[in-house]
Amino acid sequence: MVTNTISVSETPQVLYALRRADDALILGHRLSECCGHAPTLEEDMALANIGLDLIGQARALYALAALREPSLEGGRANTEDTYAYLRDVGQYRNLLLCELPNGDFGRIIMRQFLYSAFIDPYWRAMMKSSDVQLAAIAEKAEKETAYHLRYTSEWVIRLGDGTPKSHDRMQAALEFLWSYTGEMFDTDEAEAMLQAEGMIIDASAIHDGWRTTVQTILDRATLTLPQSAWMQKGGRSGRHSEHLGFLLAEMQQLPRSEPGAVW
């Protein structure tokens, strides 16, 4: 176990908040890696801003998790920073899709499109949550994810229906990422409890709408939807690819090397 790793009491409410926060933090960090590497200055700024939006959403969800988590031994309490920087790989609950390396610009855009096409209607539906704090987080997040979906949709169409080379790259990106999309709609016993209380929605309920959105954009982009039904899983229960370990080693380097540092 890595030095300074925290313990977390994963009640259903805490686990739910950490899953959504981890999605946003890890994907936001991946987008931060694009800074200075996008094909144009405008897209460099756009990807950085999307990353900042996601990290802001992560902060709100981590803060909610901290409020809902029972006090730990000795009266200690976790914070948004300890959740982000002092958990080990197996304690993260993000989708495998979010931790995948960036690859080329086409793959970055396609990954963000597939995720945004899911998370935008998800947050829109969550605005009706019986939990006032979750509903407020959803309302703010949806304004941001609506832009993320619009931005990436435009780029998927532009690159897919562009040159033969850009088309082939977008098709390759889609085929590589497709098997990671099924995990977005999975549920388990912990989330089923919250669904029964009206706190969260059943993600599978938006699958058909997501599929329609994706198909509509891919048709305009002259891209072909993969037919494979086999899907990768594991991120929600802490089983991750080797890529997350390298990402966390970089992201957590300062808090791990200088415990308790403030500035």
PDB file of C-alpha atoms in Angstrom:
ATOM      1  CA  MET A   1       0.000   0.000   0.000  1.00  0.00           C
ATOM      2  CA  VAL A   2       1.252   3.484  -0.897  1.00  0.00           C
ATOM      3  CA  THR A   3       2.337   5.694   2.026  1.00  0.00           C
ATOM      4  CA  ASN A   4      -0.330   8.102   3.306  1.00  0.00           C
ATOM      5  CA  THR A   5      -3.184   6.194   1.676  1.00  0.00           C
ATOM      6  CA  ILE A   6      -6.509   6.997   3.355  1.00  0.00           C
ATOM      7  CA  SER A   7      -9.365   4.699   4.294  1.00  0.00           C
ATOM      8  CA  VAL A   8     -12.878   5.367   3.023  1.00  0.00           C
ATOM      9  CA  SER A   9     -16.201   4.216   4.442  1.00  0.00           C
ATOM     10  CA  GLU A  10     -18.069   3.444   1.222  1.00  0.00           C
ATOM     11  CA  THR A  11     -21.716   3.698   2.174  1.00  0.00           C
ATOM     12  CA  PRO A  12     -24.034   3.661  -0.877  1.00  0.00           C
ATOM     13  CA  GLN A  13     -24.244   7.466  -0.935  1.00  0.00           C
ATOM     14  CA  VAL A  14     -20.488   7.918  -0.577  1.00  0.00           C
ATOM     15  CA  LEU A  15     -19.750   5.260  -3.191  1.00  0.00           C
ATOM     16  CA  TYR A  16     -22.120   6.877  -5.663  1.00  0.00           C
ATOM     17  CA  ALA A  17     -20.573  10.335  -5.222  1.00  0.00           C
ATOM     18  CA  LEU A  18     -17.048   8.932  -5.543  1.00  0.00           C
ATOM     19  CA  ARG A  19     -17.895   7.084  -8.755  1.00  0.00           C
ATOM     20  CA  ARG A  20     -19.194  10.206 -10.478  1.00  0.00           C
ATOM     21  CA  ALA A  21     -16.428  12.364  -9.027  1.00  0.00           C
ATOM     22  CA  ASP A  22     -13.720   9.919 -10.105  1.00  0.00           C
ATOM     23  CA  ASP A  23     -15.093   9.871 -13.656  1.00  0.00           C
ATOM     24  CA  ALA A  24     -14.854  13.646 -13.820  1.00  0.00           C
ATOM     25  CA  LEU A  25     -11.455  13.960 -12.124  1.00  0.00           C
ATOM     26  CA  ILE A  26      -9.684  11.291 -14.151  1.00  0.00           C
ATOM     27  CA  LEU A  27     -11.120  12.423 -17.479  1.00  0.00           C
ATOM     28  CA  GLY A  28     -10.397  16.030 -16.549  1.00  0.00           C
ATOM     29  CA  HIS A  29      -6.790  15.100 -15.824  1.00  0.00           C
ATOM     30  CA  ARG A  30      -6.500  13.315 -19.160  1.00  0.00           C
ATOM     31  CA  LEU A  31      -7.724  16.462 -20.908  1.00  0.00           C
ATOM     32  CA  SER A  32      -5.214  18.566 -18.957  1.00  0.00           C
ATOM     33  CA  GLU A  33      -2.490  16.480 -20.608  1.00  0.00           C
ATOM     34  CA  CYS A  34      -3.611  17.933 -23.949  1.00  0.00           C
ATOM     35  CA  CYS A  35      -2.635  21.466 -22.932  1.00  0.00           C
ATOM     36  CA  GLY A  36      -0.089  22.656 -25.471  1.00  0.00           C
ATOM     37  CA  HIS A  37      -0.624  19.655 -27.747  1.00  0.00           C
ATOM     38  CA  ALA A  38      -3.922  20.319 -29.536  1.00  0.00           C
ATOM     39  CA  PRO A  39      -3.837  21.003 -33.300  1.00  0.00           C
ATOM     40  CA  THR A  40      -4.767  24.683 -32.889  1.00  0.00           C
ATOM     41  CA  LEU A  41      -4.661  27.240 -30.083  1.00  0.00           C
ATOM     42  CA  GLU A  42      -8.459  27.460 -30.039  1.00  0.00           C
ATOM     43  CA  GLU A  43      -8.850  23.698 -29.541  1.00  0.00           C
ATOM     44  CA  ASP A  44      -6.090  23.763 -26.937  1.00  0.00           C
ATOM     45  CA  MET A  45      -8.146  26.244 -24.929  1.00  0.00           C
ATOM     46  CA  ALA A  46     -11.405  24.378 -25.538  1.00  0.00           C
ATOM     47  CA  LEU A  47     -10.060  21.042 -24.267  1.00  0.00           C
ATOM     48  CA  ALA A  48      -8.470  22.734 -21.264  1.00  0.00           C
ATOM     49  CA  ASN A  49     -11.770  24.413 -20.406  1.00  0.00           C
ATOM     50  CA  ILE A  50     -13.676  21.130 -20.675  1.00  0.00           C
ATOM     51  CA  GLY A  51     -11.091  19.596 -18.348  1.00  0.00           C
ATOM     52  CA  LEU A  52     -11.581  22.432 -15.865  1.00  0.00           C
ATOM     53  CA  ASP A  53     -15.360  21.953 -16.007  1.00  0.00           C
ATOM     54  CA  LEU A  54     -14.938  18.278 -15.176  1.00  0.00           C
ATOM     55  CA  ILE A  55     -12.550  18.933 -12.304  1.00  0.00           C
ATOM     56  CA  GLY A  56     -15.026  21.469 -10.927  1.00  0.00           C
ATOM     57  CA  GLN A  57     -17.743  18.823 -11.051  1.00  0.00           C
ATOM     58  CA  ALA A  58     -15.402  16.393  -9.284  1.00  0.00           C
ATOM     59  CA  ARG A  59     -14.810  18.901  -6.487  1.00  0.00           C
ATOM     60  CA  ALA A  60     -18.533  19.330  -5.873  1.00  0.00           C
ATOM     61  CA  LEU A  61     -19.082  15.570  -5.758  1.00  0.00           C
ATOM     62  CA  TYR A  62     -16.071  14.930  -3.512  1.00  0.00           C
ATOM     63  CA  ALA A  63     -17.327  17.628  -1.140  1.00  0.00           C
ATOM     64  CA  LEU A  64     -20.706  15.871  -1.070  1.00  0.00           C
ATOM     65  CA  ALA A  65     -19.027  12.522  -0.352  1.00  0.00           C
ATOM     66  CA  ALA A  66     -17.140  14.105   2.544  1.00  0.00           C
ATOM     67  CA  LEU A  67     -20.390  15.418   4.023  1.00  0.00           C
ATOM     68  CA  ARG A  68     -22.088  12.025   3.726  1.00  0.00           C
ATOM     69  CA  GLU A  69     -19.207   9.809   4.897  1.00  0.00           C
ATOM     70  CA  PRO A  70     -19.410   8.649   8.534  1.00  0.00           C
ATOM     71  CA  SER A  71     -16.617   9.848  10.818  1.00  0.00           C
ATOM     72  CA  LEU A  72     -13.540   7.655  10.629  1.00  0.00           C
ATOM     73  CA  GLU A  73     -11.509   6.266  13.510  1.00  0.00           C
ATOM     74  CA  GLY A  74     -10.173   9.011  15.737  1.00  0.00           C
ATOM     75  CA  GLY A  75     -12.729  11.491  14.428  1.00  0.00           C
ATOM     76  CA  ARG A  76     -10.824  11.972  11.182  1.00  0.00           C
ATOM     77  CA  ALA A  77     -12.760  13.160   8.140  1.00  0.00           C
ATOM     78  CA  ASN A  78     -11.884  12.973   4.470  1.00  0.00           C
ATOM     79  CA  THR A  79     -11.925  16.027   2.207  1.00  0.00           C
ATOM     80  CA  GLU A  80     -12.029  16.601  -1.536  1.00  0.00           C
ATOM     81  CA  ASP A  81      -8.215  16.710  -1.529  1.00  0.00           C
ATOM     82  CA  THR A  82      -7.738  13.444   0.365  1.00  0.00           C
ATOM     83  CA  TYR A  83     -10.186  11.677  -1.957  1.00  0.00           C
ATOM     84  CA  ALA A  84      -8.313  12.973  -5.010  1.00  0.00           C
ATOM     85  CA  TYR A  85      -4.727  12.628  -3.856  1.00  0.00           C
ATOM     86  CA  LEU A  86      -4.502  10.037  -1.097  1.00  0.00           C
ATOM     87  CA  ARG A  87      -6.367   7.004  -2.393  1.00  0.00           C
ATOM     88  CA  ASP A  88      -4.653   4.050  -4.006  1.00  0.00           C
ATOM     89  CA  VAL A  89      -5.479   2.726  -7.483  1.00  0.00           C
ATOM     90  CA  GLY A  90      -7.895   0.071  -6.237  1.00  0.00           C
ATOM     91  CA  GLN A  91      -9.907   2.684  -4.325  1.00  0.00           C
ATOM     92  CA  TYR A  92     -10.814   4.630  -7.464  1.00  0.00           C
ATOM     93  CA  ARG A  93     -14.246   3.938  -8.934  1.00  0.00           C
ATOM     94  CA  ASN A  94     -14.071   5.656 -12.316  1.00  0.00           C
ATOM     95  CA  LEU A  95     -15.107   4.198 -15.641  1.00  0.00           C
ATOM     96  CA  LEU A  96     -12.305   2.473 -17.527  1.00  0.00           C
ATOM     97  CA  LEU A  97     -13.150   4.729 -20.480  1.00  0.00           C
ATOM     98  CA  CYS A  98     -11.995   7.801 -18.556  1.00  0.00           C
ATOM     99  CA  GLU A  99      -8.517   6.501 -17.730  1.00  0.00           C
ATOM    100  CA  LEU A 100      -7.486   5.406 -21.219  1.00  0.00           C
ATOM    101  CA  PRO A 101      -4.443   7.239 -22.644  1.00  0.00           C
ATOM    102  CA  ASN A 102      -5.268  10.116 -24.956  1.00  0.00           C
ATOM    103  CA  GLY A 103      -3.819   8.902 -28.225  1.00  0.00           C
ATOM    104  CA  ASP A 104      -4.307  11.246 -31.184  1.00  0.00           C
ATOM    105  CA  PHE A 105      -6.731  14.171 -31.401  1.00  0.00           C
ATOM    106  CA  GLY A 106      -9.386  11.986 -33.011  1.00  0.00           C
ATOM    107  CA  ARG A 107      -9.382   9.529 -30.111  1.00  0.00           C
ATOM    108  CA  ILE A 108      -9.534  12.359 -27.563  1.00  0.00           C
ATOM    109  CA  ILE A 109     -12.575  13.818 -29.315  1.00  0.00           C
ATOM    110  CA  MET A 110     -14.301  10.458 -29.747  1.00  0.00           C
ATOM    111  CA  ARG A 111     -13.813   9.493 -26.098  1.00  0.00           C
ATOM    112  CA  GLN A 112     -15.199  12.816 -24.929  1.00  0.00           C
ATOM    113  CA  PHE A 113     -18.131  12.545 -27.343  1.00  0.00           C
ATOM    114  CA  LEU A 114     -19.125   9.062 -26.187  1.00  0.00           C
ATOM    115  CA  TYR A 115     -18.902  10.132 -22.541  1.00  0.00           C
ATOM    116  CA  SER A 116     -20.653  13.476 -23.034  1.00  0.00           C
ATOM    117  CA  ALA A 117     -23.506  11.846 -24.958  1.00  0.00           C
ATOM    118  CA  PHE A 118     -24.091   9.801 -21.803  1.00  0.00           C
ATOM    119  CA  ILE A 119     -23.395  12.230 -18.976  1.00  0.00           C
ATOM    120  CA  ASP A 120     -25.362  15.184 -20.372  1.00  0.00           C
ATOM    121  CA  PRO A 121     -28.771  13.424 -20.354  1.00  0.00           C
ATOM    122  CA  TYR A 122     -27.743  11.721 -17.118  1.00  0.00           C
ATOM    123  CA  TRP A 123     -27.269  15.028 -15.286  1.00  0.00           C
ATOM    124  CA  ARG A 124     -30.411  16.417 -16.908  1.00  0.00           C
ATOM    125  CA  ALA A 125     -32.422  13.533 -15.453  1.00  0.00           C
ATOM    126  CA  MET A 126     -30.641  13.876 -12.098  1.00  0.00           C
ATOM    127  CA  MET A 127     -31.963  17.429 -11.764  1.00  0.00           C
ATOM    128  CA  LYS A 128     -35.160  15.758 -10.542  1.00  0.00           C
ATOM    129  CA  SER A 129     -33.370  13.882  -7.753  1.00  0.00           C
ATOM    130  CA  SER A 130     -35.067  13.810  -4.367  1.00  0.00           C
ATOM    131  CA  ASP A 131     -31.696  14.781  -2.902  1.00  0.00           C
ATOM    132  CA  VAL A 132     -31.497  18.581  -2.997  1.00  0.00           C
ATOM    133  CA  GLN A 133     -27.692  18.704  -3.067  1.00  0.00           C
ATOM    134  CA  LEU A 134     -27.406  16.153  -5.865  1.00  0.00           C
ATOM    135  CA  ALA A 135     -30.059  17.981  -7.871  1.00  0.00           C
ATOM    136  CA  ALA A 136     -28.117  21.246  -7.507  1.00  0.00           C
ATOM    137  CA  ILE A 137     -24.867  19.616  -8.625  1.00  0.00           C
ATOM    138  CA  ALA A 138     -26.687  18.087 -11.600  1.00  0.00           C
ATOM    139  CA  GLU A 139     -28.219  21.409 -12.617  1.00  0.00           C
ATOM    140  CA  LYS A 140     -24.835  23.128 -12.735  1.00  0.00           C
ATOM    141  CA  ALA A 141     -23.068  20.195 -14.398  1.00  0.00           C
ATOM    142  CA  GLU A 142     -25.656  19.835 -17.163  1.00  0.00           C
ATOM    143  CA  LYS A 143     -25.062  23.380 -18.386  1.00  0.00           C
ATOM    144  CA  GLU A 144     -21.414  22.430 -18.908  1.00  0.00           C
ATOM    145  CA  THR A 145     -21.917  18.959 -20.352  1.00  0.00           C
ATOM    146  CA  ALA A 146     -24.395  20.299 -22.921  1.00  0.00           C
ATOM    147  CA  TYR A 147     -21.553  22.377 -24.364  1.00  0.00           C
ATOM    148  CA  HIS A 148     -19.148  19.432 -24.181  1.00  0.00           C
ATOM    149  CA  LEU A 149     -21.557  17.329 -26.227  1.00  0.00           C
ATOM    150  CA  ARG A 150     -22.140  20.062 -28.805  1.00  0.00           C
ATOM    151  CA  TYR A 151     -18.417  20.762 -29.191  1.00  0.00           C
ATOM    152  CA  THR A 152     -17.362  17.131 -29.590  1.00  0.00           C
ATOM    153  CA  SER A 153     -20.291  16.307 -31.894  1.00  0.00           C
ATOM    154  CA  GLU A 154     -19.179  19.029 -34.279  1.00  0.00           C
ATOM    155  CA  TRP A 155     -15.640  17.678 -34.307  1.00  0.00           C
ATOM    156  CA  VAL A 156     -16.739  14.066 -34.811  1.00  0.00           C
ATOM    157  CA  ILE A 157     -18.706  15.153 -37.891  1.00  0.00           C
ATOM    158  CA  ARG A 158     -15.899  17.370 -39.193  1.00  0.00           C
ATOM    159  CA  LEU A 159     -13.223  14.696 -38.869  1.00  0.00           C
ATOM    160  CA  GLY A 160     -15.370  11.700 -39.805  1.00  0.00           C
ATOM    161  CA  ASP A 161     -16.696  13.362 -42.946  1.00  0.00           C
ATOM    162  CA  GLY A 162     -13.366  15.023 -43.712  1.00  0.00           C
ATOM    163  CA  THR A 163     -10.370  13.584 -45.502  1.00  0.00           C
ATOM    164  CA  PRO A 164      -9.869   9.831 -45.976  1.00  0.00           C
ATOM    165  CA  LYS A 165      -7.127   9.963 -43.343  1.00  0.00           C
ATOM    166  CA  SER A 166      -9.232  11.783 -40.741  1.00  0.00           C
ATOM    167  CA  HIS A 167     -12.151   9.436 -41.458  1.00  0.00           C
ATOM    168  CA  ASP A 168      -9.992   6.345 -40.932  1.00  0.00           C
ATOM    169  CA  ARG A 169      -8.587   7.729 -37.686  1.00  0.00           C
ATOM    170  CA  MET A 170     -12.034   8.480 -36.309  1.00  0.00           C
ATOM    171  CA  GLN A 171     -13.302   5.029 -37.265  1.00  0.00           C
ATOM    172  CA  ALA A 172     -10.278   3.450 -35.585  1.00  0.00           C
ATOM    173  CA  ALA A 173     -10.868   5.543 -32.452  1.00  0.00           C
ATOM    174  CA  LEU A 174     -14.523   4.497 -32.338  1.00  0.00           C
ATOM    175  CA  GLU A 175     -13.695   0.821 -32.690  1.00  0.00           C
ATOM    176  CA  PHE A 176     -11.028   1.048 -29.980  1.00  0.00           C
ATOM    177  CA  LEU A 177     -13.269   2.872 -27.486  1.00  0.00           C
ATOM    178  CA  TRP A 178     -16.591   1.143 -28.142  1.00  0.00           C
ATOM    179  CA  SER A 179     -16.068  -1.811 -25.787  1.00  0.00           C
ATOM    180  CA  TYR A 180     -15.585   0.623 -22.894  1.00  0.00           C
ATOM    181  CA  THR A 181     -19.006   2.253 -23.238  1.00  0.00           C
ATOM    182  CA  GLY A 182     -21.171  -0.491 -21.736  1.00  0.00           C
ATOM    183  CA  GLU A 183     -19.879   0.140 -18.222  1.00  0.00           C
ATOM    184  CA  MET A 184     -21.591   3.547 -18.190  1.00  0.00           C
ATOM    185  CA  PHE A 185     -24.995   1.858 -17.934  1.00  0.00           C
ATOM    186  CA  ASP A 186     -24.211  -0.792 -15.327  1.00  0.00           C
ATOM    187  CA  THR A 187     -25.789  -0.725 -11.888  1.00  0.00           C
ATOM    188  CA  ASP A 188     -25.268  -2.704  -8.688  1.00  0.00           C
ATOM    189  CA  GLU A 189     -26.945  -3.294  -5.334  1.00  0.00           C
ATOM    190  CA  ALA A 190     -25.634  -0.072  -3.806  1.00  0.00           C
ATOM    191  CA  GLU A 191     -27.020   2.083  -6.601  1.00  0.00           C
ATOM    192  CA  ALA A 192     -30.271   0.110  -6.699  1.00  0.00           C
ATOM    193  CA  MET A 193     -30.868   1.153  -3.081  1.00  0.00           C
ATOM    194  CA  LEU A 194     -30.487   4.825  -3.981  1.00  0.00           C
ATOM    195  CA  GLN A 195     -32.703   4.404  -7.037  1.00  0.00           C
ATOM    196  CA  ALA A 196     -35.450   2.971  -4.835  1.00  0.00           C
ATOM    197  CA  GLU A 197     -35.255   6.095  -2.666  1.00  0.00           C
ATOM    198  CA  GLY A 198     -35.511   8.409  -5.684  1.00  0.00           C
ATOM    199  CA  MET A 199     -32.033   9.821  -5.087  1.00  0.00           C
ATOM    200  CA  ILE A 200     -30.528   8.709  -8.397  1.00  0.00           C
ATOM    201  CA  ILE A 201     -31.751   7.475 -11.750  1.00  0.00           C
ATOM    202  CA  ASP A 202     -31.171   4.100 -13.323  1.00  0.00           C
ATOM    203  CA  ALA A 203     -28.458   4.798 -15.895  1.00  0.00           C
ATOM    204  CA  SER A 204     -29.767   2.034 -18.128  1.00  0.00           C
ATOM    205  CA  ALA A 205     -32.913   4.118 -18.639  1.00  0.00           C
ATOM    206  CA  ILE A 206     -30.992   6.570 -20.833  1.00  0.00           C
ATOM    207  CA  HIS A 207     -29.190   3.932 -22.900  1.00  0.00           C
ATOM    208  CA  ASP A 208     -31.605   4.066 -25.837  1.00  0.00           C
ATOM    209  CA  GLY A 209     -31.446   7.870 -25.975  1.00  0.00           C
ATOM    210  CA  TRP A 210     -27.650   7.742 -25.812  1.00  0.00           C
ATOM    211  CA  ARG A 211     -27.560   5.189 -28.608  1.00  0.00           C
ATOM    212  CA  THR A 212     -29.814   7.372 -30.765  1.00  0.00           C
ATOM    213  CA  THR A 213     -27.639  10.450 -30.186  1.00  0.00           C
ATOM    214  CA  VAL A 214     -24.476   8.542 -31.005  1.00  0.00           C
ATOM    215  CA  GLN A 215     -25.979   6.954 -34.117  1.00  0.00           C
ATOM    216  CA  THR A 216     -27.277  10.297 -35.403  1.00  0.00           C
ATOM    217  CA  ILE A 217     -23.860  11.949 -35.131  1.00  0.00           C
ATOM    218  CA  LEU A 218     -22.016   8.952 -36.557  1.00  0.00           C
ATOM    219  CA  ASP A 219     -24.353   8.879 -39.560  1.00  0.00           C
ATOM    220  CA  ARG A 220     -23.546  12.523 -40.272  1.00  0.00           C
ATOM    221  CA  ALA A 221     -19.867  11.722 -39.833  1.00  0.00           C
ATOM    222  CA  THR A 222     -20.107   8.750 -42.239  1.00  0.00           C
ATOM    223  CA  LEU A 223     -18.777   6.489 -39.476  1.00  0.00           C
ATOM    224  CA  THR A 224     -19.939   2.934 -38.799  1.00  0.00           C
ATOM    225  CA  LEU A 225     -21.164   1.877 -35.367  1.00  0.00           C
ATOM    226  CA  PRO A 226     -19.287  -1.239 -34.147  1.00  0.00           C
ATOM    227  CA  GLN A 227     -21.454  -4.337 -33.843  1.00  0.00           C
ATOM    228  CA  SER A 228     -19.609  -6.078 -31.004  1.00  0.00           C
ATOM    229  CA  ALA A 229     -21.730  -6.540 -27.875  1.00  0.00           C
ATOM    230  CA  TRP A 230     -18.787  -7.496 -25.637  1.00  0.00           C
ATOM    231  CA  MET A 231     -17.957  -4.805 -23.087  1.00  0.00           C
ATOM    232  CA  GLN A 232     -15.085  -4.105 -20.705  1.00  0.00           C
ATOM    233  CA  LYS A 233     -15.921  -3.800 -17.003  1.00  0.00           C
ATOM    234  CA  GLY A 234     -14.162  -3.378 -13.670  1.00  0.00           C
ATOM    235  CA  GLY A 235     -13.610   0.305 -13.018  1.00  0.00           C
ATOM    236  CA  ARG A 236     -16.666   0.721 -10.788  1.00  0.00           C
ATOM    237  CA  SER A 237     -15.356  -1.979  -8.427  1.00  0.00           C
ATOM    238  CA  GLY A 238     -11.735  -0.817  -8.457  1.00  0.00           C
ATOM    239  CA  ARG A 239     -10.314  -3.148 -11.115  1.00  0.00           C
ATOM    240  CA  HIS A 240      -8.409  -0.855 -13.428  1.00  0.00           C
ATOM    241  CA  SER A 241      -6.012  -0.941 -16.349  1.00  0.00           C
ATOM    242  CA  GLU A 242      -2.321  -0.280 -15.841  1.00  0.00           C
ATOM    243  CA  HIS A 243      -2.866   3.212 -17.240  1.00  0.00           C
ATOM    244  CA  LEU A 244      -4.537   4.550 -14.088  1.00  0.00           C
ATOM    245  CA  GLY A 245      -1.515   3.740 -11.940  1.00  0.00           C
ATOM    246  CA  PHE A 246       0.758   5.861 -14.124  1.00  0.00           C
ATOM    247  CA  LEU A 247      -1.789   8.694 -14.181  1.00  0.00           C
ATOM    248  CA  LEU A 248      -2.088   8.728 -10.387  1.00  0.00           C
ATOM    249  CA  ALA A 249       1.676   8.563  -9.911  1.00  0.00           C
ATOM    250  CA  GLU A 250       1.919  11.866 -11.747  1.00  0.00           C
ATOM    251  CA  MET A 251      -1.221  13.498 -10.347  1.00  0.00           C
ATOM    252  CA  GLN A 252      -0.491  12.574  -6.730  1.00  0.00           C
ATOM    253  CA  GLN A 253       3.260  13.170  -6.729  1.00  0.00           C
ATOM    254  CA  LEU A 254       3.297  16.406  -4.716  1.00  0.00           C
ATOM    255  CA  PRO A 255       0.745  15.497  -2.011  1.00  0.00           C
ATOM    256  CA  ARG A 256       2.425  12.113  -1.560  1.00  0.00           C
ATOM    257  CA  SER A 257       5.948  13.516  -1.339  1.00  0.00           C
ATOM    258  CA  GLU A 258       5.022  16.494   0.863  1.00  0.00           C
ATOM    259  CA  PRO A 259       2.235  15.258   3.178  1.00  0.00           C
ATOM    260  CA  GLY A 260       0.169  18.042   4.700  1.00  0.00           C
ATOM    261  CA  ALA A 261       1.835  20.754   2.640  1.00  0.00           C
ATOM    262  CA  VAL A 262      -0.167  23.977   2.279  1.00  0.00           C
ATOM    263  CA  TRP A 263       0.391  27.053   0.147  1.00  0.00           C
TER     264      TRP A 263
END
